[in-house]
Structures are given as C-alpha cells and as structure tokens.
Short mmCIF file of C-alpha atoms and ligand atoms in Angstrom, two decimals:
data_model
loop_
_atom_site.label_atom_id
_atom_site.label_comp_id
_atom_site.label_asym_id
_atom_site.label_seq_id
_atom_site.Cartn_x
_atom_site.Cartn_y
_atom_site.Cartn_z
CA MET A 282 19.92 -5.01 24.83
CA THR A 283 22.18 -6.08 21.97
CA HIS A 284 24.48 -9.02 22.50
CA PRO A 285 28.22 -8.11 22.09
CA ASP A 286 28.85 -11.15 19.82
CA SER A 287 25.74 -10.52 17.79
CA PRO A 288 26.05 -10.15 14.01
CA HIS A 289 25.43 -6.66 12.70
CA VAL A 290 22.35 -6.29 10.49
CA ALA A 291 21.74 -3.19 8.39
CA VAL A 292 18.14 -2.55 7.35
CA ILE A 293 17.68 -0.33 4.28
CA GLY A 294 14.40 1.60 4.34
CA GLY A 295 12.41 2.96 7.27
CA GLY A 296 8.92 2.13 5.98
CA ILE A 297 6.80 -0.29 7.99
CA CYS A 298 8.69 -3.32 6.67
CA GLY A 299 12.10 -1.97 7.71
CA LEU A 300 10.78 -0.69 11.05
CA ALA A 301 9.10 -4.00 11.88
CA ALA A 302 12.23 -5.97 10.91
CA ALA A 303 14.54 -3.69 12.94
CA HIS A 304 12.16 -3.82 15.92
CA ARG A 305 12.13 -7.61 15.88
CA LEU A 306 15.91 -7.89 15.41
CA ALA A 307 16.70 -5.40 18.18
CA ARG A 308 14.27 -7.05 20.59
CA ARG A 309 15.97 -10.38 20.17
CA GLY A 310 19.39 -8.85 20.90
CA THR A 311 20.75 -8.46 17.37
CA ARG A 312 22.87 -5.39 16.64
CA VAL A 313 20.79 -3.48 14.07
CA THR A 314 21.15 -0.21 12.17
CA LEU A 315 18.17 1.11 10.24
CA LEU A 316 18.92 3.55 7.41
CA GLU A 317 16.20 5.75 5.95
CA SER A 318 16.85 8.22 3.16
CA SER A 319 14.11 10.75 3.91
CA ASP A 320 13.77 12.92 7.01
CA GLN A 321 10.74 10.92 8.16
CA LEU A 322 10.21 7.29 9.04
CA GLY A 323 7.10 5.52 7.77
CA GLY A 324 7.61 5.24 3.98
CA LEU A 325 4.21 5.23 2.30
CA GLY A 326 2.68 5.78 5.74
CA THR A 327 4.40 9.14 6.30
CA PHE A 328 2.46 12.19 7.32
CA PHE A 329 2.33 15.98 7.41
CA ALA A 330 1.22 18.47 10.02
CA HIS A 331 -2.16 20.14 9.66
CA GLU A 332 -2.62 22.64 12.46
CA ASP A 333 -1.96 20.54 15.56
CA GLN A 334 -2.72 17.15 13.98
CA TRP A 335 -0.81 14.65 11.89
CA VAL A 336 -2.35 13.56 8.60
CA GLU A 337 -1.15 10.70 6.37
CA ARG A 338 -0.10 11.60 2.84
CA PHE A 339 -1.81 8.46 1.63
CA TYR A 340 -5.07 7.19 3.20
CA HIS A 341 -4.51 4.13 5.39
CA CYS A 342 -6.73 1.90 7.47
CA ILE A 343 -6.41 -1.37 9.39
CA MET A 344 -8.61 -4.40 8.75
CA PRO A 345 -9.62 -6.83 11.54
CA SER A 346 -7.91 -9.60 9.52
CA ASP A 347 -4.52 -7.78 9.73
CA VAL A 348 -3.30 -10.27 12.31
CA SER A 349 0.46 -9.68 11.91
CA LEU A 350 0.06 -5.90 12.23
CA LEU A 351 -2.32 -6.21 15.17
CA ALA A 352 0.10 -8.56 16.95
CA LEU A 353 2.87 -5.99 16.43
CA LEU A 354 0.61 -3.25 17.82
CA GLY A 355 0.01 -5.53 20.81
CA GLU A 356 3.78 -5.73 21.45
CA LEU A 357 3.98 -1.94 21.27
CA GLY A 358 1.08 -1.51 23.70
CA LEU A 359 -1.02 0.09 20.94
CA ARG A 360 -3.61 -2.63 20.36
CA ASP A 361 -6.29 -0.63 22.19
CA ALA A 362 -5.34 2.58 20.41
CA VAL A 363 -7.07 1.32 17.26
CA ARG A 364 -10.56 2.75 16.89
CA TRP A 365 -12.86 0.48 14.89
CA ARG A 366 -15.84 1.63 12.87
CA GLU A 367 -18.34 0.08 10.49
CA THR A 368 -17.76 1.69 7.08
CA THR A 369 -19.70 1.55 3.83
CA MET A 370 -19.03 1.90 0.12
CA GLY A 371 -20.52 4.20 -2.50
CA MET A 372 -20.15 4.21 -6.26
CA VAL A 373 -20.30 7.11 -8.72
CA VAL A 374 -21.06 6.14 -12.31
CA ASP A 375 -21.60 8.76 -15.04
CA GLY A 376 -21.70 11.42 -12.32
CA ARG A 377 -24.59 9.70 -10.47
CA HIS A 378 -24.17 8.56 -6.87
CA HIS A 379 -25.18 5.11 -5.64
CA GLY A 380 -24.91 3.24 -2.35
CA PHE A 381 -23.19 -0.11 -2.93
CA ASN A 382 -23.71 -2.11 0.24
CA SER A 383 -26.94 -4.07 0.40
CA ALA A 384 -29.04 -6.29 -1.84
CA LEU A 385 -31.46 -3.37 -2.10
CA ASP A 386 -28.65 -1.04 -3.24
CA LEU A 387 -27.77 -3.54 -5.94
CA LEU A 388 -31.37 -3.92 -7.10
CA ARG A 389 -31.53 -0.12 -7.47
CA PHE A 390 -28.15 0.10 -9.21
CA SER A 391 -29.34 1.66 -12.48
CA PRO A 392 -26.01 1.58 -14.41
CA LEU A 393 -26.61 -2.17 -14.92
CA ARG A 394 -29.68 -3.81 -16.43
CA LEU A 395 -31.80 -5.80 -13.98
CA HIS A 396 -30.58 -9.24 -15.03
CA ASP A 397 -26.94 -8.05 -14.80
CA ARG A 398 -27.62 -6.75 -11.27
CA VAL A 399 -29.01 -10.11 -10.21
CA ARG A 400 -26.10 -11.96 -11.80
CA PHE A 401 -23.67 -9.54 -10.16
CA GLY A 402 -25.19 -10.19 -6.74
CA VAL A 403 -25.26 -13.98 -7.05
CA VAL A 404 -21.73 -14.29 -8.47
CA SER A 405 -20.31 -11.85 -5.90
CA LEU A 406 -21.77 -13.92 -3.07
CA LEU A 407 -20.18 -17.06 -4.46
CA LEU A 408 -16.95 -15.61 -5.87
CA ARG A 409 -14.56 -16.63 -3.10
CA ARG A 410 -15.98 -20.16 -3.16
CA LEU A 411 -15.85 -20.30 -6.98
CA GLY A 412 -12.14 -19.53 -6.79
CA HIS A 413 -11.33 -22.28 -4.30
CA GLY A 414 -9.13 -25.06 -5.58
CA ARG A 415 -8.58 -23.30 -8.93
CA ASP A 416 -5.19 -22.26 -10.19
CA LEU A 417 -6.05 -18.57 -10.13
CA ASP A 418 -2.37 -17.61 -10.27
CA THR A 419 -2.22 -18.59 -13.94
CA LEU A 420 -5.70 -17.34 -14.85
CA ARG A 421 -6.08 -13.80 -16.20
CA THR A 422 -8.42 -11.64 -14.08
CA GLU A 423 -10.23 -10.52 -17.20
CA ASP A 424 -10.85 -14.09 -18.37
CA TRP A 425 -12.10 -15.13 -14.95
CA LEU A 426 -14.40 -12.16 -14.35
CA ARG A 427 -15.78 -11.97 -17.90
CA ARG A 428 -16.74 -15.64 -17.71
CA LEU A 429 -18.44 -15.27 -14.32
CA TYR A 430 -20.03 -11.82 -14.56
CA GLY A 431 -20.43 -11.38 -18.32
CA ASP A 432 -19.03 -8.80 -20.72
CA VAL A 433 -21.22 -5.88 -19.64
CA VAL A 434 -20.19 -6.00 -15.97
CA TRP A 435 -16.55 -6.41 -16.93
CA GLU A 436 -16.60 -3.46 -19.32
CA GLN A 437 -18.84 -1.13 -17.28
CA LEU A 438 -17.53 -1.79 -13.80
CA PHE A 439 -14.51 -4.00 -13.35
CA ALA A 440 -12.27 -2.81 -16.15
CA PRO A 441 -12.42 0.85 -15.01
CA MET A 442 -12.57 0.02 -11.30
CA PHE A 443 -9.69 -2.39 -10.93
CA GLY A 444 -7.91 -1.08 -14.01
CA SER A 445 -7.51 2.20 -12.16
CA LYS A 446 -5.10 0.42 -9.80
CA PHE A 447 -3.01 -1.53 -12.29
CA GLY A 448 -3.32 0.52 -15.46
CA PRO A 449 -4.20 -0.84 -18.87
CA SER A 450 -2.82 -4.31 -18.18
CA PHE A 451 -5.14 -5.02 -15.25
CA GLY A 452 -6.86 -7.80 -17.21
CA ASP A 453 -3.55 -9.67 -17.30
CA VAL A 454 -2.96 -9.62 -13.54
CA PRO A 455 -3.50 -13.07 -11.98
CA ALA A 456 -7.07 -13.61 -10.71
CA LEU A 457 -5.45 -14.77 -7.46
CA TYR A 458 -4.68 -11.17 -6.52
CA LEU A 459 -8.34 -10.19 -6.73
CA TRP A 460 -9.41 -13.31 -4.90
CA GLN A 461 -7.06 -12.49 -2.03
CA ARG A 462 -8.20 -8.91 -2.00
CA LEU A 463 -11.84 -9.87 -1.73
CA GLY A 464 -10.88 -11.98 1.27
CA ARG A 465 -9.53 -8.83 2.95
CA GLU A 466 -12.10 -6.21 2.00
CA ARG A 467 -15.89 -6.04 1.90
CA ASN A 468 -18.27 -3.24 0.90
CA VAL A 469 -19.64 -2.96 4.43
CA ALA A 470 -16.58 -3.50 6.56
CA THR A 471 -15.19 -2.83 9.99
CA ARG A 472 -12.08 -0.72 9.57
CA GLY A 473 -9.63 0.59 12.11
CA TYR A 474 -7.57 3.74 12.49
CA PRO A 475 -5.00 4.39 15.24
CA ASP A 476 -5.54 7.20 17.74
CA GLY A 477 -3.16 10.01 16.80
CA GLY A 478 -2.71 8.57 13.29
CA TYR A 479 -0.04 6.28 11.87
CA LYS A 480 2.66 8.49 13.35
CA THR A 481 1.82 6.94 16.73
CA ILE A 482 2.82 3.50 15.42
CA ILE A 483 5.92 4.80 13.66
CA ASP A 484 7.11 6.68 16.78
CA ALA A 485 6.48 3.64 18.98
CA LEU A 486 8.54 1.45 16.64
CA ARG A 487 11.45 3.86 16.69
CA THR A 488 11.35 4.04 20.49
CA SER A 489 11.22 0.25 20.75
CA ILE A 490 14.22 -0.20 18.42
CA GLU A 491 16.32 2.40 20.23
CA ARG A 492 15.39 1.14 23.70
CA ALA A 493 16.55 -2.33 22.69
CA GLY A 494 19.93 -0.91 21.62
CA GLY A 495 19.30 -0.55 17.89
CA THR A 496 20.27 2.52 15.84
CA VAL A 497 17.83 4.46 13.66
CA ARG A 498 19.18 6.99 11.19
CA THR A 499 17.01 9.23 9.01
CA GLU A 500 18.29 11.43 6.17
CA THR A 501 20.79 8.63 5.55
CA PRO A 502 20.35 7.26 2.05
CA VAL A 503 22.36 4.18 1.16
CA ARG A 504 24.26 5.28 -1.95
CA ARG A 505 26.10 2.06 -2.74
CA LEU A 506 25.81 -1.54 -1.66
CA HIS A 507 28.71 -3.90 -2.19
CA SER A 508 29.01 -7.51 -1.14
CA THR A 509 32.28 -9.27 -0.49
CA GLY A 510 32.99 -12.66 1.10
CA GLY A 511 29.39 -12.92 2.22
CA ARG A 512 29.58 -9.57 4.09
CA SER A 513 28.15 -6.27 2.94
CA VAL A 514 29.60 -2.80 2.73
CA LEU A 515 27.19 0.11 2.58
CA THR A 516 28.36 3.50 1.38
CA LEU A 517 26.44 6.41 2.85
CA THR A 518 26.49 10.15 2.20
CA GLY A 519 29.87 11.83 2.54
CA GLY A 520 31.71 8.58 1.81
CA GLU A 521 30.87 7.08 5.24
CA VAL A 522 31.11 3.30 5.12
CA LEU A 523 29.20 0.77 7.18
CA ASP A 524 30.01 -2.95 7.44
CA ALA A 525 27.28 -5.48 8.02
CA ASP A 526 27.06 -9.25 8.33
CA HIS A 527 23.60 -9.11 6.81
CA VAL A 528 21.52 -6.53 5.01
CA VAL A 529 17.73 -6.52 4.85
CA SER A 530 16.66 -4.37 1.91
CA THR A 531 13.05 -3.21 1.93
CA VAL A 532 13.35 -0.79 -1.00
CA PRO A 533 11.62 -1.59 -4.30
CA LEU A 534 13.81 -3.74 -6.56
CA PRO A 535 14.36 -1.05 -9.24
CA LEU A 536 15.78 1.24 -6.52
CA LEU A 537 17.96 -1.52 -5.10
CA ARG A 538 19.38 -2.14 -8.57
CA ARG A 539 20.44 1.52 -8.71
CA ILE A 540 22.53 1.28 -5.51
CA ALA A 541 23.92 -2.25 -5.96
CA ASP A 542 27.47 -2.34 -7.35
CA ASP A 543 28.03 -4.23 -10.61
CA ALA A 544 29.00 -7.52 -8.96
CA LEU A 545 25.97 -7.51 -6.68
CA ALA A 546 23.63 -6.37 -9.45
CA THR A 547 24.37 -9.56 -11.41
CA ARG A 548 23.23 -11.62 -8.41
CA LEU A 549 19.94 -9.78 -7.88
CA PRO A 550 16.78 -11.41 -9.23
CA ASP A 551 16.32 -10.44 -12.87
CA THR A 552 12.54 -10.03 -12.41
CA ASP A 553 11.66 -6.87 -14.29
CA LEU A 554 8.48 -6.18 -12.38
CA PRO A 555 6.64 -3.01 -13.42
CA TYR A 556 5.28 -0.82 -10.61
CA GLN A 557 2.37 1.59 -10.56
CA GLY A 558 2.86 4.86 -8.75
CA VAL A 559 0.11 7.01 -7.29
CA VAL A 560 -0.99 10.64 -7.17
CA THR A 561 -3.30 11.60 -4.30
CA GLY A 562 -5.12 14.82 -3.50
CA VAL A 563 -5.85 15.49 0.19
CA PHE A 564 -8.78 17.85 0.71
CA PHE A 565 -9.70 19.63 3.95
CA LEU A 566 -13.39 20.44 3.57
CA ARG A 567 -15.72 22.61 5.61
CA GLN A 568 -18.58 20.18 5.02
CA PRO A 569 -18.80 16.43 4.40
CA VAL A 570 -19.37 15.15 0.88
CA THR A 571 -20.25 11.51 1.53
CA GLU A 572 -20.95 9.13 4.38
CA HIS A 573 -19.13 6.29 2.57
CA TYR A 574 -15.49 5.51 3.36
CA TRP A 575 -14.68 4.32 -0.15
CA THR A 576 -16.29 5.44 -3.43
CA PRO A 577 -14.94 4.38 -6.83
CA VAL A 578 -15.63 7.05 -9.47
CA LEU A 579 -16.28 5.68 -12.96
CA HIS A 580 -16.97 7.38 -16.30
CA SER A 581 -17.49 10.74 -14.56
CA GLY A 582 -14.97 12.96 -16.30
CA THR A 583 -12.56 13.13 -13.35
CA GLU A 584 -8.83 12.42 -13.53
CA PHE A 585 -9.06 10.65 -10.19
CA ASP A 586 -10.71 7.25 -9.90
CA GLY A 587 -11.95 7.20 -6.35
CA VAL A 588 -12.78 9.11 -3.19
CA VAL A 589 -11.84 8.04 0.35
CA SER A 590 -13.60 9.90 3.12
CA MET A 591 -11.21 9.47 6.02
CA SER A 592 -13.60 11.36 8.28
CA ALA A 593 -16.14 8.54 7.84
CA LEU A 594 -13.59 6.36 9.64
CA ALA A 595 -11.51 8.63 11.84
CA GLY A 596 -13.82 11.60 12.48
CA THR A 597 -13.01 15.17 11.54
CA THR A 598 -9.49 16.63 11.59
CA GLY A 599 -9.32 20.00 13.33
CA GLY A 600 -13.04 20.35 12.55
CA ARG A 601 -12.44 19.70 8.85
CA HIS A 602 -13.65 16.74 6.77
CA LEU A 603 -10.70 14.91 5.31
CA VAL A 604 -11.15 13.49 1.80
CA TYR A 605 -8.55 11.78 -0.38
CA VAL A 606 -8.86 11.32 -4.13
CA MET A 607 -6.40 9.20 -6.07
CA HIS A 608 -5.14 8.07 -9.42
CA TYR A 609 -2.69 5.19 -9.74
CA THR A 610 -0.35 5.81 -12.62
CA ASP A 611 3.07 5.22 -14.07
CA ARG A 612 5.81 7.46 -12.63
CA ASP A 613 6.59 8.66 -16.19
CA SER A 614 3.00 9.61 -17.00
CA GLN A 615 2.03 13.18 -17.79
CA LEU A 616 -0.10 13.42 -14.65
CA TYR A 617 2.70 12.18 -12.41
CA LEU A 618 5.09 14.72 -13.88
CA ASP A 619 2.55 17.54 -13.72
CA ASP A 620 2.91 20.41 -11.27
CA ASP A 621 1.23 19.77 -7.85
CA ALA A 622 -0.50 23.16 -7.80
CA ALA A 623 -1.99 22.58 -11.26
CA ILE A 624 -3.27 19.14 -10.18
CA ALA A 625 -4.75 20.62 -6.98
CA ALA A 626 -6.57 23.31 -8.98
CA ARG A 627 -8.01 20.87 -11.55
CA TRP A 628 -9.00 18.25 -8.97
CA SER A 629 -10.75 20.90 -6.84
CA VAL A 630 -12.97 21.78 -9.80
CA GLN A 631 -13.56 18.08 -10.51
CA LEU A 632 -14.46 17.35 -6.87
CA ARG A 633 -16.97 20.19 -6.85
CA GLY A 634 -18.41 18.87 -10.11
CA LEU A 635 -18.89 15.50 -8.43
CA TYR A 636 -20.43 16.98 -5.27
CA PRO A 637 -22.24 20.17 -6.40
CA ALA A 638 -23.35 20.95 -2.82
CA LEU A 639 -19.70 21.77 -2.11
CA GLY A 640 -19.53 25.56 -2.24
CA ASP A 641 -16.74 27.77 -3.46
CA GLY A 642 -15.36 28.39 0.01
CA ASP A 643 -15.82 24.84 1.29
CA ILE A 644 -12.40 23.66 0.16
CA GLU A 645 -10.10 25.03 2.82
CA GLU A 646 -6.86 23.41 1.69
CA VAL A 647 -5.63 20.88 -0.88
CA ARG A 648 -2.34 18.99 -0.76
CA VAL A 649 -1.00 16.74 -3.54
CA PHE A 650 1.36 13.81 -2.90
CA LYS A 651 3.01 11.35 -5.22
CA ALA A 652 4.78 8.04 -4.77
CA PRO A 653 6.58 6.34 -7.66
CA PHE A 654 6.65 2.68 -6.52
CA VAL A 655 3.41 1.58 -4.93
CA GLU A 656 1.80 -1.41 -6.57
CA PRO A 657 3.77 -4.14 -8.33
CA VAL A 658 1.92 -5.22 -11.49
CA TYR A 659 2.14 -8.99 -11.09
CA PRO A 660 2.42 -11.13 -14.20
CA LEU A 661 0.61 -14.45 -14.65
CA GLY A 662 2.23 -17.33 -12.77
CA TYR A 663 3.97 -14.97 -10.33
CA LEU A 664 3.86 -17.52 -7.47
CA ALA A 665 6.60 -19.43 -9.28
CA ALA A 666 8.39 -16.31 -10.60
CA ARG A 667 8.39 -14.42 -7.27
CA PRO A 668 12.00 -13.49 -6.48
CA PRO A 669 13.54 -15.39 -3.56
CA VAL A 670 14.11 -13.52 -0.30
CA THR A 671 17.74 -14.59 -0.03
CA VAL A 672 20.43 -13.55 -2.50
CA ASP A 673 22.89 -16.42 -2.43
CA GLY A 674 26.42 -15.78 -1.19
CA THR A 675 25.80 -12.14 -0.29
CA GLY A 676 24.26 -11.91 3.19
CA LEU A 677 21.55 -9.80 1.56
CA LEU A 678 17.86 -10.49 2.17
CA LEU A 679 15.05 -8.89 0.22
CA ALA A 680 11.81 -7.88 1.92
CA THR A 681 9.87 -5.77 -0.57
CA THR A 682 6.30 -5.37 -1.75
CA ALA A 683 7.26 -7.62 -4.70
CA HIS A 684 7.57 -10.43 -2.13
CA VAL A 685 4.18 -10.18 -0.37
CA TYR A 686 2.15 -11.64 -3.26
CA PRO A 687 -0.40 -13.16 -3.24
CA ASP A 688 -1.16 -11.05 -0.16
CA VAL A 689 -2.39 -7.55 -0.88
CA THR A 690 0.29 -4.88 -0.37
CA SER A 691 -0.45 -3.48 3.09
CA TRP A 692 1.15 -2.76 6.44
CA ASN A 693 -0.03 -6.18 7.52
CA SER A 694 1.67 -8.06 4.69
CA SER A 695 4.88 -6.01 5.17
CA VAL A 696 4.95 -6.89 8.88
CA ARG A 697 4.36 -10.57 8.11
CA LEU A 698 7.19 -10.49 5.56
CA ALA A 699 9.50 -8.73 8.05
CA ASN A 700 8.74 -11.47 10.61
CA ASP A 701 9.54 -14.18 8.05
CA VAL A 702 12.82 -12.56 6.99
CA VAL A 703 13.97 -12.06 10.58
CA ALA A 704 13.13 -15.71 11.33
CA LEU A 705 15.34 -16.71 8.38
CA LEU A 706 18.17 -14.57 9.76
CA ALA A 707 17.94 -16.25 13.15
CA ASP A 708 19.88 -19.27 11.91
CA GLN A 709 22.54 -17.33 10.01
CA PRO A 710 25.83 -16.70 11.86
CA ALA A 711 28.01 -13.61 11.58
CA VAL A 712 30.59 -13.83 8.81
CA THR A 713 34.26 -13.31 9.74
CA PRO A 714 35.37 -10.12 7.99
CA ALA A 715 37.55 -10.69 4.91
CA ARG A 716 41.10 -9.40 5.45
C1 FAD B 1048 -2.56 5.47 -1.67
C2 FAD B 1048 -2.18 4.30 -0.78
C3 FAD B 1048 -3.14 3.74 0.06
C4 FAD B 1048 -2.79 2.65 0.87
N1 FAD B 1048 -3.74 2.15 1.74
C5 FAD B 1048 -3.37 1.21 2.63
C6 FAD B 1048 -4.27 0.81 3.67
O1 FAD B 1048 -5.39 1.30 3.76
N2 FAD B 1048 -3.84 -0.13 4.56
C7 FAD B 1048 -2.59 -0.69 4.49
O2 FAD B 1048 -2.24 -1.52 5.34
N3 FAD B 1048 -1.73 -0.34 3.49
C8 FAD B 1048 -2.08 0.59 2.58
N4 FAD B 1048 -1.21 0.98 1.60
C9 FAD B 1048 0.00 0.16 1.33
C10 FAD B 1048 1.12 0.39 2.31
O3 FAD B 1048 1.39 1.75 2.47
C11 FAD B 1048 2.38 -0.30 1.77
O4 FAD B 1048 2.11 -1.63 1.42
C12 FAD B 1048 3.49 -0.30 2.83
O5 FAD B 1048 3.63 0.98 3.39
C13 FAD B 1048 4.82 -0.75 2.21
O6 FAD B 1048 5.82 -0.61 3.20
P1 FAD B 1048 7.34 -0.88 2.89
O7 FAD B 1048 8.08 -0.64 4.14
O8 FAD B 1048 7.45 -2.21 2.23
O9 FAD B 1048 7.75 0.18 1.76
P2 FAD B 1048 7.84 1.76 1.82
O10 FAD B 1048 6.80 2.32 2.71
O11 FAD B 1048 7.87 2.22 0.40
O12 FAD B 1048 9.25 2.04 2.51
C14 FAD B 1048 10.47 2.00 1.82
C15 FAD B 1048 11.40 3.02 2.46
O13 FAD B 1048 12.69 2.92 1.88
C16 FAD B 1048 13.25 4.22 1.82
N5 FAD B 1048 14.38 4.19 0.87
C17 FAD B 1048 14.33 4.09 -0.49
N6 FAD B 1048 15.58 4.08 -1.00
C18 FAD B 1048 16.44 4.15 0.04
C19 FAD B 1048 17.87 4.19 0.16
N7 FAD B 1048 18.66 4.13 -0.92
N8 FAD B 1048 18.43 4.28 1.39
C20 FAD B 1048 17.65 4.33 2.51
N9 FAD B 1048 16.28 4.31 2.45
C21 FAD B 1048 15.68 4.22 1.23
C22 FAD B 1048 12.08 5.08 1.40
O14 FAD B 1048 12.30 6.44 1.69
C23 FAD B 1048 10.96 4.46 2.25
O15 FAD B 1048 10.83 5.10 3.50
C24 FAD B 1048 -1.50 2.09 0.80
C25 FAD B 1048 -0.53 2.67 -0.03
C26 FAD B 1048 -0.87 3.77 -0.81
C27 FAD B 1048 0.18 4.42 -1.65
#
C-alpha cells in the first residue's frame, strides 16, 4: 500500500512502459497516478474483440531473450502463461515464395546468383562476430552491409527489406541497430505468445497497480504540463489540475512537446528525431496461407512489405487464420492518410495475388490499424546524442522509445527502461510545494 509521506508520481501514457513504471512504483509504496488518453490501456499493444477473443491491432510476440519482460511476467504470475513455439521465416521475391531458414534453403534461393548465396550464408554466420569491438554506432548500415555482402545483396535484399522499416533513409541508420536486432531475432526462432493475448498482461498490470494503492485513469489525456519549483502541474480535460512531485512521461517526444508549456518546452531535449508510423492490415482467413511466422515481401507489387502469420505462433483465432500485413510509413504519407476501407480493399486483392490459392470467400474480415509514432529513425552517433532521461530542475523524467536505443523497440526494452527510470526516482525526495 502507498506510504502517506510518499511523493506523488504521475505517469503519462498507459502503454507497456507507463504500466510497468506505475506497477513498480506502486509496489514499492509510492503514490502513483497513471494517465492514459485512450479508452484502452496497452498503447501499441492494444487489442480489439473478434467474436469472443481479443486480437492485437499490431502483431506482437515475446522472445526468450526478453529477460526484463519475462521477469515482470513472473511478478504478475504470468510466466507460465507464455506459450512458446519454434517459428520459421519465408521470403517472397518477385512474387515467388522461398523458405529462408536452412543452408539448403539458401542454396536454393534463386533470386541471388550462387556465389552471392554462398557469400550471404558465410557473412550472415559471422556477422555478429564481425561487428564486435567496432564502433557500429557511427557506421552507416548501408556502408557496413555493402562492404560485407556486396552491392547485389544490398540492393536486392537489404535495401528493400530493412528500408521498409525506416523508409528511404535506412542506409543512414547506425549499423549498431541492425547488430542488436540480429542478436534478438533469428530466422528459425523460438517465439512466445501469452495465453489470452496481450490483454492478459495489460489487465494483470492494472490490477497490480490498483491493488498496491495506485490510480489508473483511462480517457484522461494530459492537455498541458507545467513545471514550477521542481514540481509539476498537469492539466487534464475539463480544466482539472493534478499536482505531482515527479512526472514520468512515456509519450513520444513530439507529443510531449505539444503538451509542455513554453517554459518547460525550452528545457526539453532539442533532439528532432523523426519517427516512422505504421499501417497494418489484419486478415481473418478461412484457410492458412503460409507456415512461416514472418515473410518479407520484396519487389512483388504489393503496398505492404511483409506478412506475419500469427496463427503459426498462436494457433487459430475462433477457427480463423490470423494474418497481419504491414507497411511502415510517415504519418503524413498518402497511404497513412488514405481511407481504411480503401486500404482493406486494395490489400485484399494484393494478398490474393500473393497467395493465389486463397479463394474469393476465404477472406472473412479485414481490419486496418494505424499508429503515427512507432519507430524512431536513429541518426548516426545516436549513443552520444540520445536525450537524457532526466530534465534538469523539473521533476520530469522521460521514458520513451527514443531512449531504448541501441535496444530494439519492444515490450522488453520498454520494461527495462521503466525499471531504470523508477530506480532513478528512488533517490529523489518529494519537493515541498511552492506557495
Ligand atoms: C506493428 C508493430 C509490431 C510490433 N511487434 C513487436 C513484437 O513482436 N514484440 C515486442 O515486444 N514489441 C513489438 N512492437 C513494439 C512495441 O509495441 C513498442 O515498442 C511498445 O509498445 C512501446 O511502448 P510504450 O509504452 O513506450 O509506448 P506506447 O505503446 O506508444 O504507449 C504510449 C501511450 O501514451 C498514450 N498517450 C499519448 N499522449 C498522451 C497524453 N497526452 N496523455 C495521456 N496519454 C497519452 C498513448 O495513448 C499510448 O497508450 C511492435 C510495434 C508495432 C507497431
């Protein structure tokens, strides 16, 4: 239960980072109020109802190396609720389907010439070791991969594959990001998915916060954030005002800038980090299209760049095969601004073009979801430019996806960041209110 003399901490944002931070604060007796603007907790891990099941808007899975997240699940009694499965990867190039998992798959991979396939295999085996001890944070991904794999592999595979995540400037992203990512993911990989979906984790976090005396408020956007004498004043809807000794903001920096008052805005880090958004299509299919969990789609005339078969990991949903397709894009792009129904119609045709066995009536339902701030596009040398977590003299702490680098943005890295920020808060006393 909360300690009566405890400082009051307001957490802005009820995604995994805010939930994990509030959970940890409440459990150690700190008075905490979590404020979430939407009607659902979970942020990018939110969900929708499909018949009697909950389905994530954006595909999510857990990796065995997600130690911070798994430790949190252990605290919530959910460690054994994660179902693990061996998953594989496919690849579609020029409309042709390939397995992309074994040495034999690579030898048969016709989009590359034989000597490029061999080079690809050898370099890929050694890549993590080749990166060791190098300053990959200041090395462009394109320069690193072109040198190791050659121009053909860069242009045919990597530029479209990884470029689909970061947009046209992927080549400029530090090679360290890719190196970290390869440490997290493999083609053949054990992946986990929680029983009952991510909602189970989100609900358990809310219960844990409230049981420990914390307050969770949804549909409560923070409209204004003002800092005075080291304390913070949050203005909510209807002019309601909340005082806090400390604020943990988990919202992307461009959104925080919009709610910070002028004085606070000048103290915020001036990093102008671009973010990629995402558009996903969620398909409920009457028959499976692929046994692979993850399939990048290259040069195949689709607007989406990849297919995730969630059923390959989590089984069918209400007897339907759940498939996500995605395109990462700027929130001002034509696709992002396009009408959901028009996207659903076009992507249905494109999915059937990719998997011709899919009949007319096999697509039972399609949902389209968008998120504007998903992937920060890190510049070279970001380790040194990464904004600090504390904002001096304000009682404000930042815990955003811009802070997890060089870790890959994930639930795991958000939980680790939340743990770090709460540990920092542990030593900070309450500030006497200014009179
Ligand atoms: C397509 C896709 C696939 C992904 N796949 C995986 C995966 O397989 N595994 C994995 O671990 N991760 C995955 N991720 C990444 C993961 O979802 C994110 O890294 C993580 O959810 C970020 O959490 P967060 O709490 O930092 O931010 P968010 O989830 O963005 O939460 C921020 C919250 O702040 C709220 N907010 C904003 N403004 C205000 C305001 N003014 N007042 C109050 N609240 C506000 C928002 O509504 C939101 O709920 C994926 C993401 C996407 C989009």
